[in-house]
Amino acid sequence: MNVLIATYLATDSPSGVVTYTQTLTRDLAANGVGVQVVDASSTPVGWRKFLGLAKRLMRPLGGTFAVTYDEFAYFTGVYLATRRLRHTGIDLIHAQDPRSGAAARLALGTNTPVVLTCHFNDDPVSELTNAFSLKPAVTRQLTTWYMRLFSHIRHYVFVSNYAYTTSKHFLPAGIDKRILRNSVQLDSVARRRSMDTGQLTISNVGYLDERKNQQLLLAIGRELLRRGRTDFSIQLIGDGPKRADYEALATEWQLTDHVVFHGRQSAPWTLVAQSDLYVHTALNDNCPYALIEAMAVGVPVVALPTGGIPEMVPNGVGLLASQEPAELVDELLPYFDVDQRQAVADQQAAHAAQVFDHQQNLSELLAYYQQLTRASQPVAPAPTPVLS
C-alpha cells in the first residue's frame, strides 16, 4: 500500500498537526507502508516564488485579503505538488486539512480514497472568521468554499467527539467516520512519582498566544503571592507572539522568581516530567498532545473544561470549575498535597493507558486503510462461461 500524506503546514510549524504528521509518517514506514508527504515545502519552485510575491502584496492588508491569499496559496500549492505524483501508484490520501485533501484528490484525478484527520478545534470557518475578524458576507462565502472542499471527502478521522459535533453541519451526507484520539510514544522518560519537596512546580506546554491563555497561569501566580504563598514555580514551555507580553506581566506582578520561560522544546515532556502538576489553560482545544504527554510521564493534569478536553480525563478528574484566578487558586490548593496529586495521577494514567494506546490506535487506522483500499479496487468481471 502506498499512502500520500497531504498537509499545508511546514515541518517547523509549532503545531500538534505537525507532530501528528511526523508520527504518522514514521509509523506507516515502520509497518511496511509506502509513504510520500506533500507539505508547504513541496510546492514547485516557480509557483512558490509567485506565491511569495502575492503574499507580500495581500497578507499585509489583513482580513479578507489575507484569508483569500491563504486559501489560494495552500490549495494550489498542494494541488501542483500532488500533480507531479500522479503516476507513482498512490492507493490512499491521508489529508491533515480539507484544503489539502480536496486539492490532492483533484490533482490525482482518480477515485483514490481520501481520509481526513480533523484537527480543527471547532470548524475551519469559525477559526478563520475569529482569527481575521471577517465580516458576515465573507464568512458566508468561506462557508460555501469549505462545504465544497468537504464534498470531495467521505472518510474522516476525528480525534474527539467534540470536533465532529461542532463541524458536522459542513460535512456531506453519508460520511464514514472514526474516532481515533491522539496518542504518543515518548523516548525513555521515567514516570514521575510525586514527592513532597515543599514546593509545587506547575508546568504548561503550548504556543504562547491568546487561545492557549497562559496569562491565566500568571494571574494564578499573582493570587498565590497575594495569599502569602511563595512555595510554587510556574514553568512555561513554548514560544509565541505573546511571550514578550507575558514576560512583562511576570515582572509587573513580581513573579520573576517564580516563573521560567523555557521557550520551544523538541521534547517538552522531559521538562513536564520534572514538574508536580500540569495546568492546561487553553480556551479551546481538540485533543492536545500536552495532556497526553503529561499523563504518560505520570504528572497529574488539571485543565479548563473546553473543547474536547472533558473527553480526555476519567469522569471529570482534573477538570477546573472556574476561570477566575481567585477561585482557581482555591481549586489548586489541594494539589500542594502530595497524596492528592498522586491519586489524580494514578487515575489519569490508568485511563490514558486504555484511551490513548498508541499501538491500538495505529492498528485501527491501518485496518481502516485496508478497508478503504480494498473497496476502491475495481471488481474484475466474471469469466465468460465456456459452452461445450
mmCIF file of C-alpha atoms in Angstrom:
data_model
loop_
_atom_site.group_PDB
_atom_site.id
_atom_site.type_symbol
_atom_site.label_atom_id
_atom_site.label_comp_id
_atom_site.label_asym_id
_atom_site.label_seq_id
_atom_site.Cartn_x
_atom_site.Cartn_y
_atom_site.Cartn_z
ATOM 1 C CA MET A 1 0.000 0.000 0.000
ATOM 2 C CA ASN A 2 1.214 3.493 -0.887
ATOM 3 C CA VAL A 3 -0.134 6.437 1.118
ATOM 4 C CA LEU A 4 0.155 10.138 0.345
ATOM 5 C CA ILE A 5 0.111 12.360 3.442
ATOM 6 C CA ALA A 6 -1.063 15.842 2.488
ATOM 7 C CA THR A 7 -0.820 18.973 4.643
ATOM 8 C CA TYR A 8 -0.278 22.672 4.015
ATOM 9 C CA LEU A 9 1.838 23.123 7.168
ATOM 10 C CA ALA A 10 5.617 23.318 7.043
ATOM 11 C CA THR A 11 7.587 20.824 9.121
ATOM 12 C CA ASP A 12 8.797 23.554 11.505
ATOM 13 C CA SER A 13 5.318 24.893 12.333
ATOM 14 C CA PRO A 14 4.618 24.912 16.102
ATOM 15 C CA SER A 15 1.512 22.765 15.797
ATOM 16 C CA GLY A 16 0.212 19.442 17.035
ATOM 17 C CA VAL A 17 -0.785 18.766 13.419
ATOM 18 C CA VAL A 18 2.908 18.603 12.516
ATOM 19 C CA THR A 19 3.525 16.235 15.436
ATOM 20 C CA TYR A 20 0.706 14.012 14.186
ATOM 21 C CA THR A 21 2.000 14.082 10.603
ATOM 22 C CA GLN A 22 5.575 13.228 11.550
ATOM 23 C CA THR A 23 4.489 10.435 13.881
ATOM 24 C CA LEU A 24 2.141 9.010 11.258
ATOM 25 C CA THR A 25 4.895 9.062 8.633
ATOM 26 C CA ARG A 26 7.260 7.118 10.912
ATOM 27 C CA ASP A 27 4.586 4.639 11.955
ATOM 28 C CA LEU A 28 3.468 3.856 8.423
ATOM 29 C CA ALA A 29 7.031 3.367 7.187
ATOM 30 C CA ALA A 30 7.791 1.098 10.153
ATOM 31 C CA ASN A 31 4.792 -1.045 9.199
ATOM 32 C CA GLY A 32 5.836 -1.507 5.591
ATOM 33 C CA VAL A 33 3.557 1.137 4.090
ATOM 34 C CA GLY A 34 4.958 3.289 1.314
ATOM 35 C CA VAL A 35 4.724 6.946 2.312
ATOM 36 C CA GLN A 36 5.008 10.189 0.379
ATOM 37 C CA VAL A 37 4.445 13.559 2.034
ATOM 38 C CA VAL A 38 3.237 16.741 0.366
ATOM 39 C CA ASP A 39 3.516 19.848 2.535
ATOM 40 C CA ALA A 40 4.314 23.541 2.211
ATOM 41 C CA SER A 41 7.875 22.773 1.112
ATOM 42 C CA SER A 42 6.659 20.591 -1.797
ATOM 43 C CA THR A 43 5.202 23.469 -3.825
ATOM 44 C CA PRO A 44 7.015 23.749 -7.185
ATOM 45 C CA VAL A 45 9.728 26.390 -7.039
ATOM 46 C CA GLY A 46 8.313 28.665 -9.735
ATOM 47 C CA TRP A 47 4.872 28.706 -8.154
ATOM 48 C CA ARG A 48 6.387 29.238 -4.727
ATOM 49 C CA LYS A 49 8.113 32.390 -5.991
ATOM 50 C CA PHE A 50 4.834 33.686 -7.412
ATOM 51 C CA LEU A 51 3.062 32.968 -4.119
ATOM 52 C CA GLY A 52 5.821 34.771 -2.251
ATOM 53 C CA LEU A 53 5.149 37.896 -4.297
ATOM 54 C CA ALA A 54 1.385 37.594 -3.789
ATOM 55 C CA LYS A 55 1.920 37.144 -0.065
ATOM 56 C CA ARG A 56 3.873 40.404 0.199
ATOM 57 C CA LEU A 57 1.021 42.203 -1.576
ATOM 58 C CA MET A 58 -2.033 40.644 0.077
ATOM 59 C CA ARG A 59 -1.083 39.382 3.519
ATOM 60 C CA PRO A 60 -0.301 42.845 4.982
ATOM 61 C CA LEU A 61 -3.818 44.002 4.021
ATOM 62 C CA GLY A 62 -5.248 41.547 6.535
ATOM 63 C CA GLY A 63 -8.841 40.363 6.792
ATOM 64 C CA THR A 64 -10.429 39.202 3.551
ATOM 65 C CA PHE A 65 -7.220 39.685 1.551
ATOM 66 C CA ALA A 66 -5.134 37.564 3.919
ATOM 67 C CA VAL A 67 -7.698 34.766 4.012
ATOM 68 C CA THR A 68 -8.109 34.812 0.242
ATOM 69 C CA TYR A 69 -4.360 34.550 -0.192
ATOM 70 C CA ASP A 70 -4.050 31.685 2.281
ATOM 71 C CA GLU A 71 -6.855 29.649 0.732
ATOM 72 C CA PHE A 72 -5.491 30.175 -2.779
ATOM 73 C CA ALA A 73 -1.880 29.524 -1.842
ATOM 74 C CA TYR A 74 -2.420 26.425 0.266
ATOM 75 C CA PHE A 75 -4.851 24.809 -2.173
ATOM 76 C CA THR A 76 -2.826 25.448 -5.318
ATOM 77 C CA GLY A 77 0.458 24.564 -3.628
ATOM 78 C CA VAL A 78 -0.779 21.119 -2.616
ATOM 79 C CA TYR A 79 -2.545 20.615 -5.952
ATOM 80 C CA LEU A 80 0.549 21.334 -8.057
ATOM 81 C CA ALA A 81 2.822 19.300 -5.780
ATOM 82 C CA THR A 82 0.482 16.313 -5.953
ATOM 83 C CA ARG A 83 0.110 16.543 -9.752
ATOM 84 C CA ARG A 84 3.748 15.506 -10.016
ATOM 85 C CA LEU A 85 2.887 12.261 -8.218
ATOM 86 C CA ARG A 86 0.056 11.141 -10.500
ATOM 87 C CA HIS A 87 1.899 8.081 -11.776
ATOM 88 C CA THR A 88 3.520 6.881 -8.541
ATOM 89 C CA GLY A 89 0.856 4.366 -7.584
ATOM 90 C CA ILE A 90 -0.802 6.147 -4.672
ATOM 91 C CA ASP A 91 -3.526 3.979 -3.128
ATOM 92 C CA LEU A 92 -4.843 6.360 -0.475
ATOM 93 C CA ILE A 93 -4.582 10.028 0.529
ATOM 94 C CA HIS A 94 -4.442 10.885 4.228
ATOM 95 C CA ALA A 95 -5.001 14.624 4.493
ATOM 96 C CA GLN A 96 -4.486 16.796 7.555
ATOM 97 C CA ASP A 97 -6.872 19.583 6.470
ATOM 98 C CA PRO A 98 -9.773 19.831 3.976
ATOM 99 C CA ARG A 99 -7.890 22.104 1.575
ATOM 100 C CA SER A 100 -5.093 19.582 1.176
ATOM 101 C CA GLY A 101 -7.475 16.633 0.934
ATOM 102 C CA ALA A 102 -9.597 18.151 -1.824
ATOM 103 C CA ALA A 103 -6.572 19.517 -3.699
ATOM 104 C CA ALA A 104 -4.747 16.170 -3.626
ATOM 105 C CA ARG A 105 -7.788 14.225 -4.761
ATOM 106 C CA LEU A 106 -8.441 16.581 -7.682
ATOM 107 C CA ALA A 107 -4.768 16.538 -8.614
ATOM 108 C CA LEU A 108 -4.661 12.760 -8.863
ATOM 109 C CA GLY A 109 -7.833 12.750 -10.948
ATOM 110 C CA THR A 110 -8.793 9.272 -9.754
ATOM 111 C CA ASN A 111 -11.124 7.621 -7.282
ATOM 112 C CA THR A 112 -8.325 7.350 -4.755
ATOM 113 C CA PRO A 113 -9.945 7.322 -1.286
ATOM 114 C CA VAL A 114 -9.231 10.327 0.930
ATOM 115 C CA VAL A 115 -9.070 10.115 4.725
ATOM 116 C CA LEU A 116 -9.171 13.431 6.566
ATOM 117 C CA THR A 117 -7.936 13.864 10.126
ATOM 118 C CA CYS A 118 -9.996 16.685 11.620
ATOM 119 C CA HIS A 119 -7.553 18.642 13.779
ATOM 120 C CA PHE A 120 -9.605 21.842 13.917
ATOM 121 C CA ASN A 121 -10.938 22.919 17.302
ATOM 122 C CA ASP A 122 -14.454 23.887 16.185
ATOM 123 C CA ASP A 123 -14.524 24.125 12.392
ATOM 124 C CA PRO A 124 -12.217 25.817 9.883
ATOM 125 C CA VAL A 125 -14.615 28.629 9.024
ATOM 126 C CA SER A 126 -15.216 29.813 12.582
ATOM 127 C CA GLU A 127 -11.496 29.665 13.309
ATOM 128 C CA LEU A 128 -10.674 31.810 10.267
ATOM 129 C CA THR A 129 -13.545 34.200 10.990
ATOM 130 C CA ASN A 130 -12.311 34.762 14.530
ATOM 131 C CA ALA A 131 -8.643 34.984 13.575
ATOM 132 C CA PHE A 132 -9.177 37.588 10.850
ATOM 133 C CA SER A 133 -12.329 39.332 12.173
ATOM 134 C CA LEU A 134 -14.186 38.618 8.943
ATOM 135 C CA LYS A 135 -17.458 40.284 8.029
ATOM 136 C CA PRO A 136 -20.616 38.135 7.748
ATOM 137 C CA ALA A 137 -20.658 38.297 3.936
ATOM 138 C CA VAL A 138 -17.089 36.961 3.766
ATOM 139 C CA THR A 139 -17.905 34.254 6.301
ATOM 140 C CA ARG A 140 -20.813 33.108 4.111
ATOM 141 C CA GLN A 141 -18.521 32.886 1.087
ATOM 142 C CA LEU A 142 -15.957 30.997 3.128
ATOM 143 C CA THR A 143 -18.656 28.599 4.303
ATOM 144 C CA THR A 144 -19.608 27.842 0.699
ATOM 145 C CA TRP A 145 -15.938 27.259 -0.147
ATOM 146 C CA TYR A 146 -15.373 24.853 2.726
ATOM 147 C CA MET A 147 -18.545 22.913 2.067
ATOM 148 C CA ARG A 148 -17.241 22.434 -1.463
ATOM 149 C CA LEU A 149 -13.889 21.228 -0.121
ATOM 150 C CA PHE A 150 -15.534 18.812 2.284
ATOM 151 C CA SER A 151 -17.749 17.481 -0.517
ATOM 152 C CA HIS A 152 -14.686 15.775 -2.014
ATOM 153 C CA ILE A 153 -14.025 13.809 1.179
ATOM 154 C CA ARG A 154 -16.105 10.922 2.520
ATOM 155 C CA HIS A 155 -13.837 9.328 5.120
ATOM 156 C CA TYR A 156 -12.996 11.104 8.374
ATOM 157 C CA VAL A 157 -10.851 10.505 11.442
ATOM 158 C CA PHE A 158 -11.810 12.719 14.374
ATOM 159 C CA VAL A 159 -9.587 12.935 17.446
ATOM 160 C CA SER A 160 -12.571 13.872 19.623
ATOM 161 C CA ASN A 161 -16.349 13.660 19.508
ATOM 162 C CA TYR A 162 -16.345 17.405 20.171
ATOM 163 C CA ALA A 163 -14.699 18.173 16.816
ATOM 164 C CA TYR A 164 -17.284 16.107 14.970
ATOM 165 C CA THR A 165 -20.204 17.726 16.792
ATOM 166 C CA THR A 166 -19.051 21.262 16.044
ATOM 167 C CA SER A 167 -18.249 20.660 12.365
ATOM 168 C CA LYS A 168 -20.811 18.106 11.161
ATOM 169 C CA HIS A 169 -23.002 20.754 9.503
ATOM 170 C CA PHE A 170 -20.178 21.322 6.983
ATOM 171 C CA LEU A 171 -19.825 17.657 6.043
ATOM 172 C CA PRO A 172 -21.527 15.869 3.161
ATOM 173 C CA ALA A 173 -24.295 13.377 3.836
ATOM 174 C CA GLY A 174 -23.368 9.755 4.351
ATOM 175 C CA ILE A 175 -19.815 10.236 5.591
ATOM 176 C CA ASP A 176 -17.838 7.385 7.122
ATOM 177 C CA LYS A 177 -16.082 8.429 10.329
ATOM 178 C CA ARG A 178 -13.858 7.052 13.076
ATOM 179 C CA ILE A 179 -12.892 8.497 16.458
ATOM 180 C CA LEU A 180 -9.160 7.817 16.907
ATOM 181 C CA ARG A 181 -7.628 10.034 19.547
ATOM 182 C CA ASN A 182 -4.110 11.423 19.500
ATOM 183 C CA SER A 183 -1.525 9.248 21.196
ATOM 184 C CA VAL A 184 2.179 9.431 21.963
ATOM 185 C CA GLN A 185 5.260 7.235 22.054
ATOM 186 C CA LEU A 186 7.828 9.053 24.140
ATOM 187 C CA ASP A 187 11.541 8.466 24.309
ATOM 188 C CA SER A 188 12.589 6.769 27.516
ATOM 189 C CA VAL A 189 11.373 9.032 30.315
ATOM 190 C CA ALA A 190 10.856 7.695 33.816
ATOM 191 C CA ARG A 191 7.331 8.169 35.128
ATOM 192 C CA ARG A 192 7.267 10.737 37.882
ATOM 193 C CA ARG A 193 6.262 9.693 41.361
ATOM 194 C CA SER A 194 5.036 12.581 43.456
ATOM 195 C CA MET A 195 7.407 13.691 46.195
ATOM 196 C CA ASP A 196 6.917 16.292 48.889
ATOM 197 C CA THR A 197 9.649 18.804 48.123
ATOM 198 C CA GLY A 198 7.919 21.654 49.908
ATOM 199 C CA GLN A 199 7.301 23.473 46.609
ATOM 200 C CA LEU A 200 4.706 22.926 43.888
ATOM 201 C CA THR A 201 6.153 23.068 40.375
ATOM 202 C CA ILE A 202 3.481 23.781 37.772
ATOM 203 C CA SER A 203 4.154 23.178 34.070
ATOM 204 C CA ASN A 204 2.354 24.268 30.909
ATOM 205 C CA VAL A 205 3.183 23.448 27.277
ATOM 206 C CA GLY A 206 1.887 25.405 24.309
ATOM 207 C CA TYR A 207 2.203 28.202 21.805
ATOM 208 C CA LEU A 208 2.206 31.451 23.742
ATOM 209 C CA ASP A 209 -0.881 33.169 22.374
ATOM 210 C CA GLU A 210 -4.380 34.265 23.359
ATOM 211 C CA ARG A 211 -6.012 30.900 22.710
ATOM 212 C CA LYS A 212 -3.565 28.976 24.883
ATOM 213 C CA ASN A 213 -4.235 31.620 27.542
ATOM 214 C CA GLN A 214 -1.076 31.255 29.666
ATOM 215 C CA GLN A 215 -1.784 34.698 31.097
ATOM 216 C CA LEU A 216 -4.259 32.925 33.372
ATOM 217 C CA LEU A 217 -1.381 30.983 34.941
ATOM 218 C CA LEU A 218 0.421 34.227 35.669
ATOM 219 C CA ALA A 219 -2.746 35.589 37.288
ATOM 220 C CA ILE A 220 -2.886 32.445 39.429
ATOM 221 C CA GLY A 221 0.709 33.069 40.472
ATOM 222 C CA ARG A 222 -0.125 36.647 41.409
ATOM 223 C CA GLU A 223 -3.063 35.461 43.501
ATOM 224 C CA LEU A 224 -0.862 32.928 45.296
ATOM 225 C CA LEU A 225 1.566 35.703 46.203
ATOM 226 C CA ARG A 226 -1.299 37.847 47.478
ATOM 227 C CA ARG A 227 -2.162 34.997 49.825
ATOM 228 C CA GLY A 228 1.384 34.790 51.094
ATOM 229 C CA ARG A 229 2.243 31.585 49.190
ATOM 230 C CA THR A 230 5.740 31.580 47.765
ATOM 231 C CA ASP A 231 6.182 27.796 47.620
ATOM 232 C CA PHE A 232 5.489 27.434 43.887
ATOM 233 C CA SER A 233 7.050 27.864 40.472
ATOM 234 C CA ILE A 234 5.485 28.053 37.020
ATOM 235 C CA GLN A 235 7.319 26.575 34.027
ATOM 236 C CA LEU A 236 6.063 27.881 30.666
ATOM 237 C CA ILE A 237 7.295 25.610 27.854
ATOM 238 C CA GLY A 238 6.799 27.089 24.400
ATOM 239 C CA ASP A 239 7.160 30.275 22.411
ATOM 240 C CA GLY A 240 4.856 32.579 20.529
ATOM 241 C CA PRO A 241 3.665 36.131 19.884
ATOM 242 C CA LYS A 242 2.623 36.772 23.499
ATOM 243 C CA ARG A 243 5.917 35.843 25.111
ATOM 244 C CA ALA A 244 7.194 39.395 25.493
ATOM 245 C CA ASP A 245 3.853 40.496 26.947
ATOM 246 C CA TYR A 246 3.840 37.632 29.426
ATOM 247 C CA GLU A 247 7.420 38.319 30.457
ATOM 248 C CA ALA A 248 6.450 41.942 31.094
ATOM 249 C CA LEU A 249 3.461 40.806 33.161
ATOM 250 C CA ALA A 250 5.651 38.485 35.210
ATOM 251 C CA THR A 251 7.880 41.442 36.030
ATOM 252 C CA GLU A 252 4.953 43.754 36.767
ATOM 253 C CA TRP A 253 3.332 41.209 39.082
ATOM 254 C CA GLN A 254 6.646 40.435 40.850
ATOM 255 C CA LEU A 255 6.691 36.864 39.598
ATOM 256 C CA THR A 256 10.172 36.779 38.121
ATOM 257 C CA ASP A 257 11.414 34.488 40.909
ATOM 258 C CA HIS A 258 8.514 32.126 40.312
ATOM 259 C CA VAL A 259 8.104 31.927 36.507
ATOM 260 C CA VAL A 260 10.511 30.386 33.999
ATOM 261 C CA PHE A 261 10.098 30.814 30.225
ATOM 262 C CA HIS A 262 11.752 27.788 28.642
ATOM 263 C CA GLY A 263 10.923 28.577 25.019
ATOM 264 C CA ARG A 264 10.086 25.961 22.423
ATOM 265 C CA GLN A 265 11.445 22.484 23.206
ATOM 266 C CA SER A 266 11.838 19.448 20.944
ATOM 267 C CA ALA A 267 10.903 17.120 23.814
ATOM 268 C CA PRO A 268 8.735 19.182 26.176
ATOM 269 C CA TRP A 269 7.618 16.138 28.168
ATOM 270 C CA THR A 270 11.094 15.842 29.678
ATOM 271 C CA LEU A 271 10.509 19.165 31.426
ATOM 272 C CA VAL A 272 6.921 18.276 32.292
ATOM 273 C CA ALA A 273 8.222 15.096 33.943
ATOM 274 C CA GLN A 274 10.215 17.262 36.359
ATOM 275 C CA SER A 275 7.078 19.136 37.487
ATOM 276 C CA ASP A 276 4.457 18.255 40.090
ATOM 277 C CA LEU A 277 1.331 19.404 38.278
ATOM 278 C CA TYR A 278 0.402 20.133 34.659
ATOM 279 C CA VAL A 279 -2.112 23.006 34.265
ATOM 280 C CA HIS A 280 -3.743 23.483 30.841
ATOM 281 C CA THR A 281 -5.326 26.901 30.357
ATOM 282 C CA ALA A 282 -6.370 26.854 26.679
ATOM 283 C CA LEU A 283 -9.686 28.471 25.820
ATOM 284 C CA ASN A 284 -10.312 25.801 23.207
ATOM 285 C CA ASP A 285 -8.506 22.595 22.267
ATOM 286 C CA ASN A 286 -9.481 19.466 20.404
ATOM 287 C CA CYS A 287 -7.221 16.720 21.772
ATOM 288 C CA PRO A 288 -3.951 18.385 22.865
ATOM 289 C CA TYR A 289 -0.785 16.300 22.936
ATOM 290 C CA ALA A 290 0.468 18.116 26.024
ATOM 291 C CA LEU A 291 -2.178 16.500 28.232
ATOM 292 C CA ILE A 292 -1.459 13.020 26.884
ATOM 293 C CA GLU A 293 2.283 13.517 27.378
ATOM 294 C CA ALA A 294 1.779 14.685 30.960
ATOM 295 C CA MET A 295 -0.324 11.619 31.745
ATOM 296 C CA ALA A 296 2.260 9.390 30.059
ATOM 297 C CA VAL A 297 5.030 10.636 32.373
ATOM 298 C CA GLY A 298 2.816 10.354 35.443
ATOM 299 C CA VAL A 299 2.189 14.042 36.140
ATOM 300 C CA PRO A 300 -1.373 14.884 37.229
ATOM 301 C CA VAL A 301 -3.309 17.101 34.837
ATOM 302 C CA VAL A 302 -5.798 19.858 35.615
ATOM 303 C CA ALA A 303 -7.439 21.770 32.783
ATOM 304 C CA LEU A 304 -10.232 24.112 31.823
ATOM 305 C CA PRO A 305 -13.162 22.022 30.517
ATOM 306 C CA THR A 306 -13.008 23.408 26.980
ATOM 307 C CA GLY A 307 -13.313 21.748 23.570
ATOM 308 C CA GLY A 308 -12.571 18.030 23.601
ATOM 309 C CA ILE A 309 -10.691 18.086 26.920
ATOM 310 C CA PRO A 310 -13.576 16.707 29.041
ATOM 311 C CA GLU A 311 -13.369 13.549 26.908
ATOM 312 C CA MET A 312 -9.701 13.113 27.797
ATOM 313 C CA VAL A 313 -9.910 12.677 31.565
ATOM 314 C CA PRO A 314 -11.700 9.927 33.537
ATOM 315 C CA ASN A 315 -15.053 11.000 34.986
ATOM 316 C CA GLY A 316 -14.035 14.656 35.037
ATOM 317 C CA VAL A 317 -10.992 14.050 37.258
ATOM 318 C CA GLY A 318 -8.818 17.149 36.914
ATOM 319 C CA LEU A 319 -11.340 19.475 35.278
ATOM 320 C CA LEU A 320 -11.400 23.004 36.672
ATOM 321 C CA ALA A 321 -14.717 24.630 37.507
ATOM 322 C CA SER A 322 -13.788 28.322 37.168
ATOM 323 C CA GLN A 323 -11.773 30.722 35.034
ATOM 324 C CA GLU A 324 -11.346 33.343 37.765
ATOM 325 C CA PRO A 325 -7.853 33.434 39.327
ATOM 326 C CA ALA A 326 -9.039 33.607 42.961
ATOM 327 C CA GLU A 327 -11.420 30.670 42.508
ATOM 328 C CA LEU A 328 -8.829 28.703 40.559
ATOM 329 C CA VAL A 329 -6.326 29.106 43.380
ATOM 330 C CA ASP A 330 -8.914 27.596 45.721
ATOM 331 C CA GLU A 331 -9.208 24.649 43.335
ATOM 332 C CA LEU A 332 -5.426 24.242 43.028
ATOM 333 C CA LEU A 333 -4.503 24.483 46.715
ATOM 334 C CA PRO A 334 -5.325 20.792 47.383
ATOM 335 C CA TYR A 335 -2.671 19.845 44.809
ATOM 336 C CA PHE A 336 0.039 21.160 47.114
ATOM 337 C CA ASP A 337 -0.609 17.876 48.952
ATOM 338 C CA VAL A 338 1.459 15.008 47.556
ATOM 339 C CA ASP A 339 -1.209 12.369 48.209
ATOM 340 C CA GLN A 340 -3.841 14.349 46.298
ATOM 341 C CA ARG A 341 -1.516 14.690 43.323
ATOM 342 C CA GLN A 342 -0.661 11.008 43.318
ATOM 343 C CA ALA A 343 -4.294 9.916 43.485
ATOM 344 C CA VAL A 344 -5.184 12.034 40.450
ATOM 345 C CA ALA A 345 -2.074 10.938 38.534
ATOM 346 C CA ASP A 346 -2.888 7.260 39.092
ATOM 347 C CA GLN A 347 -6.492 7.600 37.884
ATOM 348 C CA GLN A 348 -5.475 9.541 34.807
ATOM 349 C CA ALA A 349 -2.616 7.210 33.921
ATOM 350 C CA ALA A 350 -4.881 4.153 34.062
ATOM 351 C CA HIS A 351 -7.399 5.926 31.832
ATOM 352 C CA ALA A 352 -4.720 7.063 29.374
ATOM 353 C CA ALA A 353 -3.312 3.549 29.048
ATOM 354 C CA GLN A 354 -6.640 2.468 27.566
ATOM 355 C CA VAL A 355 -7.845 5.515 25.626
ATOM 356 C CA PHE A 356 -4.535 6.807 24.253
ATOM 357 C CA ASP A 357 -2.839 3.495 23.472
ATOM 358 C CA HIS A 358 -0.620 4.294 20.505
ATOM 359 C CA GLN A 359 -0.332 0.813 19.025
ATOM 360 C CA GLN A 360 -4.058 0.139 19.295
ATOM 361 C CA ASN A 361 -4.945 3.402 17.557
ATOM 362 C CA LEU A 362 -2.402 2.709 14.813
ATOM 363 C CA SER A 363 -3.770 -0.797 14.277
ATOM 364 C CA GLU A 364 -7.280 0.604 13.900
ATOM 365 C CA LEU A 365 -6.064 3.195 11.397
ATOM 366 C CA LEU A 366 -4.223 0.584 9.307
ATOM 367 C CA ALA A 367 -7.320 -1.611 9.294
ATOM 368 C CA TYR A 368 -9.304 1.396 8.072
ATOM 369 C CA TYR A 369 -6.784 1.924 5.274
ATOM 370 C CA GLN A 370 -7.109 -1.715 4.229
ATOM 371 C CA GLN A 371 -10.886 -1.487 4.195
ATOM 372 C CA LEU A 372 -10.882 1.632 2.024
ATOM 373 C CA THR A 373 -8.254 0.478 -0.446
ATOM 374 C CA ARG A 374 -9.992 -2.872 -0.929
ATOM 375 C CA ALA A 375 -13.298 -1.104 -1.525
ATOM 376 C CA SER A 376 -11.715 1.210 -4.118
ATOM 377 C CA GLN A 377 -10.284 -1.609 -6.223
ATOM 378 C CA PRO A 378 -12.227 -2.309 -9.418
ATOM 379 C CA VAL A 379 -14.124 -5.570 -9.387
ATOM 380 C CA ALA A 380 -12.919 -7.965 -12.050
ATOM 381 C CA PRO A 381 -15.633 -9.082 -14.437
ATOM 382 C CA ALA A 382 -16.861 -12.627 -14.041
ATOM 383 C CA PRO A 383 -15.314 -15.024 -16.542
ATOM 384 C CA THR A 384 -17.401 -15.809 -19.574
ATOM 385 C CA PRO A 385 -18.659 -19.396 -19.323
ATOM 386 C CA VAL A 386 -17.295 -21.739 -21.969
ATOM 387 C CA LEU A 387 -20.047 -23.503 -23.853
ATOM 388 C CA SER A 388 -19.338 -27.066 -24.759
#
